[in-house]
mmCIF file with all atom_site columns, C-alpha atoms in Angstrom:
data_model
loop_
_atom_site.group_PDB
_atom_site.id
_atom_site.type_symbol
_atom_site.label_atom_id
_atom_site.label_alt_id
_atom_site.label_comp_id
_atom_site.label_asym_id
_atom_site.label_entity_id
_atom_site.label_seq_id
_atom_site.pdbx_PDB_ins_code
_atom_site.Cartn_x
_atom_site.Cartn_y
_atom_site.Cartn_z
_atom_site.occupancy
_atom_site.B_iso_or_equiv
_atom_site.pdbx_formal_charge
_atom_site.auth_seq_id
_atom_site.auth_comp_id
_atom_site.auth_asym_id
_atom_site.auth_atom_id
_atom_site.pdbx_PDB_model_num
ATOM 1  C CA . MET E 1 1  ? 10.954  76.804 74.558 1.00 62.00 ? 1  MET E CA 1
ATOM 2  C CA . LYS E 1 2  ? 8.502   74.341 72.824 1.00 70.00 ? 2  LYS E CA 1
ATOM 3  C CA . THR E 1 3  ? 5.725   77.307 72.439 1.00 75.00 ? 3  THR E CA 1
ATOM 4  C CA . ALA E 1 4  ? 8.648   80.257 71.179 1.00 78.00 ? 4  ALA E CA 1
ATOM 5  C CA . PHE E 1 5  ? 9.326   77.301 68.109 1.00 73.00 ? 5  PHE E CA 1
ATOM 6  C CA . PHE E 1 6  ? 6.413   76.779 66.966 1.00 73.00 ? 6  PHE E CA 1
ATOM 7  C CA . LYS E 1 7  ? 4.901   81.034 67.443 1.00 78.00 ? 7  LYS E CA 1
ATOM 8  C CA . SER E 1 8  ? 8.291   81.511 64.831 1.00 80.00 ? 8  SER E CA 1
ATOM 9  C CA . THR E 1 9  ? 7.551   78.476 62.824 1.00 83.00 ? 9  THR E CA 1
ATOM 10 C CA . MET E 1 10 ? 3.991   78.676 62.513 1.00 82.00 ? 10 MET E CA 1
ATOM 11 C CA . PRO E 1 11 ? 3.255   81.519 60.293 1.00 82.00 ? 11 PRO E CA 1
ATOM 12 C CA . PHE E 1 12 ? 6.225   80.051 57.536 1.00 82.00 ? 12 PHE E CA 1
ATOM 13 C CA . ALA E 1 13 ? 5.013   76.851 57.281 1.00 82.00 ? 13 ALA E CA 1
ATOM 14 C CA . VAL E 1 14 ? 1.187   78.429 57.210 1.00 82.00 ? 14 VAL E CA 1
ATOM 15 C CA . VAL E 1 15 ? 2.450   79.954 54.265 1.00 81.00 ? 15 VAL E CA 1
ATOM 16 C CA . ALA E 1 16 ? 4.468   77.677 52.763 1.00 80.00 ? 16 ALA E CA 1
ATOM 17 C CA . ILE E 1 17 ? 0.862   75.210 52.650 1.00 86.00 ? 17 ILE E CA 1
ATOM 18 C CA . MET E 1 18 ? -0.964  77.941 50.995 1.00 85.00 ? 18 MET E CA 1
ATOM 19 C CA . GLY E 1 19 ? 1.656   78.544 48.248 1.00 81.00 ? 19 GLY E CA 1
ATOM 20 C CA . ILE E 1 20 ? 1.883   74.410 47.659 1.00 84.00 ? 20 ILE E CA 1
ATOM 21 C CA . SER E 1 21 ? -2.126  73.832 47.505 1.00 81.00 ? 21 SER E CA 1
ATOM 22 C CA . GLY E 1 22 ? -2.250  76.988 45.504 1.00 78.00 ? 22 GLY E CA 1
ATOM 23 C CA . ALA E 1 23 ? 0.024   75.779 42.700 1.00 76.00 ? 23 ALA E CA 1
ATOM 24 C CA . PHE E 1 24 ? -1.657  72.423 42.541 1.00 74.00 ? 24 PHE E CA 1
ATOM 25 C CA . LEU E 1 25 ? -5.520  73.984 42.114 1.00 73.00 ? 25 LEU E CA 1
ATOM 26 C CA . THR E 1 26 ? -4.051  76.565 38.938 1.00 74.00 ? 26 THR E CA 1
ATOM 27 C CA . THR E 1 27 ? -2.122  73.771 37.631 1.00 67.00 ? 27 THR E CA 1
ATOM 28 C CA . SER E 1 28 ? -5.388  71.391 37.823 1.00 59.00 ? 28 SER E CA 1
ATOM 29 C CA . MET E 1 29 ? -7.640  74.927 36.905 1.00 58.00 ? 29 MET E CA 1
ATOM 30 C CA . GLN E 1 30 ? -5.512  74.965 33.927 1.00 59.00 ? 30 GLN E CA 1
ATOM 31 C CA . SER E 1 31 ? -5.742  71.404 32.398 1.00 55.00 ? 31 SER E CA 1
ATOM 32 C CA . ALA E 1 32 ? -9.143  70.352 33.151 1.00 52.00 ? 32 ALA E CA 1
ATOM 33 C CA . SER E 1 33 ? -9.855  73.978 31.259 1.00 51.00 ? 33 SER E CA 1
ATOM 34 C CA . ASN E 1 34 ? -7.622  71.956 27.806 1.00 52.00 ? 34 ASN E CA 1
ATOM 35 C CA . VAL E 1 35 ? -10.778 68.923 27.215 1.00 55.00 ? 35 VAL E CA 1
ATOM 36 C CA . ALA E 1 36 ? -13.018 69.928 24.927 1.00 59.00 ? 36 ALA E CA 1
ATOM 37 C CA . ALA E 1 37 ? -13.164 73.464 22.516 1.00 71.00 ? 37 ALA E CA 1
ATOM 38 C CA . PRO E 1 38 ? -17.461 73.070 21.831 1.00 84.00 ? 38 PRO E CA 1
ATOM 39 C CA . LYS E 1 39 ? -17.711 73.954 18.266 1.00 88.00 ? 39 LYS E CA 1
ATOM 40 C CA . THR E 1 40 ? -20.873 73.961 16.043 1.00 90.00 ? 40 THR E CA 1
ATOM 41 C CA . GLY E 1 41 ? -20.658 71.755 12.633 1.00 90.00 ? 41 GLY E CA 1
ATOM 42 C CA . TYR E 1 42 ? -22.501 71.037 9.833  1.00 91.00 ? 42 TYR E CA 1
ATOM 43 C CA . ILE E 1 43 ? -24.263 68.007 7.917  1.00 89.00 ? 43 ILE E CA 1
ATOM 44 C CA . ALA E 1 44 ? -26.725 68.707 4.226  1.00 84.00 ? 44 ALA E CA 1
ATOM 45 C CA . GLY E 1 45 ? -29.548 69.150 4.531  1.00 83.00 ? 45 GLY E CA 1
ATOM 46 C CA . ALA E 1 46 ? -32.429 71.285 2.967  1.00 82.00 ? 46 ALA E CA 1
ATOM 47 C CA . GLN E 1 47 ? -31.861 73.934 2.127  1.00 85.00 ? 47 GLN E CA 1
ATOM 48 C CA . GLY E 1 48 ? -28.300 72.967 0.994  1.00 80.00 ? 48 GLY E CA 1
ATOM 49 C CA . PRO E 1 49 ? -24.731 72.288 2.068  1.00 81.00 ? 49 PRO E CA 1
ATOM 50 C CA . CYS E 1 50 ? -23.694 73.214 5.853  1.00 85.00 ? 50 CYS E CA 1
ATOM 51 C CA . SER E 1 51 ? -28.195 74.510 6.940  1.00 87.00 ? 51 SER E CA 1
ATOM 52 C CA . VAL E 1 52 ? -28.290 71.317 9.627  1.00 90.00 ? 52 VAL E CA 1
ATOM 53 C CA . PRO E 1 53 ? -25.727 72.970 12.958 1.00 92.00 ? 53 PRO E CA 1
ATOM 54 C CA . VAL E 1 54 ? -25.299 69.512 15.073 1.00 91.00 ? 54 VAL E CA 1
ATOM 55 C CA . SER E 1 55 ? -22.719 69.871 18.466 1.00 92.00 ? 55 SER E CA 1
ATOM 56 C CA . CYS E 1 56 ? -18.963 69.208 17.894 1.00 91.00 ? 56 CYS E CA 1
ATOM 57 C CA . ASN E 1 57 ? -15.725 69.778 19.217 1.00 89.00 ? 57 ASN E CA 1
ATOM 58 C CA . THR E 1 58 ? -12.442 70.179 17.387 1.00 86.00 ? 58 THR E CA 1
ATOM 59 C CA . THR E 1 59 ? -10.356 67.978 20.101 1.00 85.00 ? 59 THR E CA 1
ATOM 60 C CA . PRO E 1 60 ? -9.252  64.885 17.591 1.00 86.00 ? 60 PRO E CA 1
ATOM 61 C CA . GLY E 1 61 ? -11.384 61.197 18.599 1.00 87.00 ? 61 GLY E CA 1
ATOM 62 C CA . GLN E 1 62 ? -14.460 59.877 16.845 1.00 91.00 ? 62 GLN E CA 1
ATOM 63 C CA . ILE E 1 63 ? -16.231 61.472 14.193 1.00 92.00 ? 63 ILE E CA 1
ATOM 64 C CA . CYS E 1 64 ? -18.854 63.351 14.735 1.00 91.00 ? 64 CYS E CA 1
ATOM 65 C CA . LEU E 1 65 ? -21.508 62.295 12.700 1.00 91.00 ? 65 LEU E CA 1
ATOM 66 C CA . ALA E 1 66 ? -25.474 63.423 12.918 1.00 89.00 ? 66 ALA E CA 1
ATOM 67 C CA . ASN E 1 67 ? -28.199 60.558 11.334 1.00 86.00 ? 67 ASN E CA 1
ATOM 68 C CA . GLY E 1 68 ? -24.721 59.204 9.785  1.00 89.00 ? 68 GLY E CA 1
ATOM 69 C CA . VAL E 1 69 ? -23.736 61.663 8.305  1.00 89.00 ? 69 VAL E CA 1
ATOM 70 C CA . GLN E 1 70 ? -20.116 63.264 8.913  1.00 91.00 ? 70 GLN E CA 1
ATOM 71 C CA . ALA E 1 71 ? -20.455 66.749 10.576 1.00 91.00 ? 71 ALA E CA 1
ATOM 72 C CA . PHE E 1 72 ? -18.122 69.736 9.208  1.00 89.00 ? 72 PHE E CA 1
ATOM 73 C CA . GLY E 1 73 ? -17.111 73.060 10.810 1.00 88.00 ? 73 GLY E CA 1
ATOM 74 C CA . LYS E 1 74 ? -17.598 75.995 8.275  1.00 86.00 ? 74 LYS E CA 1
ATOM 75 C CA . ALA E 1 75 ? -13.889 76.552 7.562  1.00 81.00 ? 75 ALA E CA 1
ATOM 76 C CA . ASN E 1 76 ? -12.578 75.999 4.018  1.00 79.00 ? 76 ASN E CA 1
ATOM 77 C CA . ASN E 1 77 ? -16.416 75.941 2.579  1.00 82.00 ? 77 ASN E CA 1
ATOM 78 C CA . CYS E 1 78 ? -17.387 73.236 5.089  1.00 84.00 ? 78 CYS E CA 1
ATOM 79 C CA . SER E 1 79 ? -14.796 71.318 4.635  1.00 86.00 ? 79 SER E CA 1
ATOM 80 C CA . GLU E 1 80 ? -13.288 71.194 7.851  1.00 88.00 ? 80 GLU E CA 1
ATOM 81 C CA . VAL E 1 81 ? -12.861 67.348 9.953  1.00 90.00 ? 81 VAL E CA 1
ATOM 82 C CA . LEU E 1 82 ? -14.605 67.703 13.839 1.00 91.00 ? 82 LEU E CA 1
ATOM 83 C CA . TYR E 1 83 ? -14.874 65.352 16.213 1.00 90.00 ? 83 TYR E CA 1
ATOM 84 C CA . ARG E 1 84 ? -17.888 63.425 18.365 1.00 88.00 ? 84 ARG E CA 1
ATOM 85 C CA . PRO E 1 85 ? -18.231 65.874 21.922 1.00 78.00 ? 85 PRO E CA 1
#
């Protein structure tokens, strides 16, 4: 009796476990991709404003600085505020 019960319910249990674990893995992968969006910022250099590239990102936090100078994105004539990676 026990073996007949296990033989009939085992496939459903395996499918249910795989489905639940797949849902958790998909959710964790989606949240991990939203961590930080890297973006190149620029500071003023010898060639003029926005001439020296710096690594920044768009996730709000501390302002992106390089050598004590705030880095900006190229949008709107180098006025886009960027943040530290």
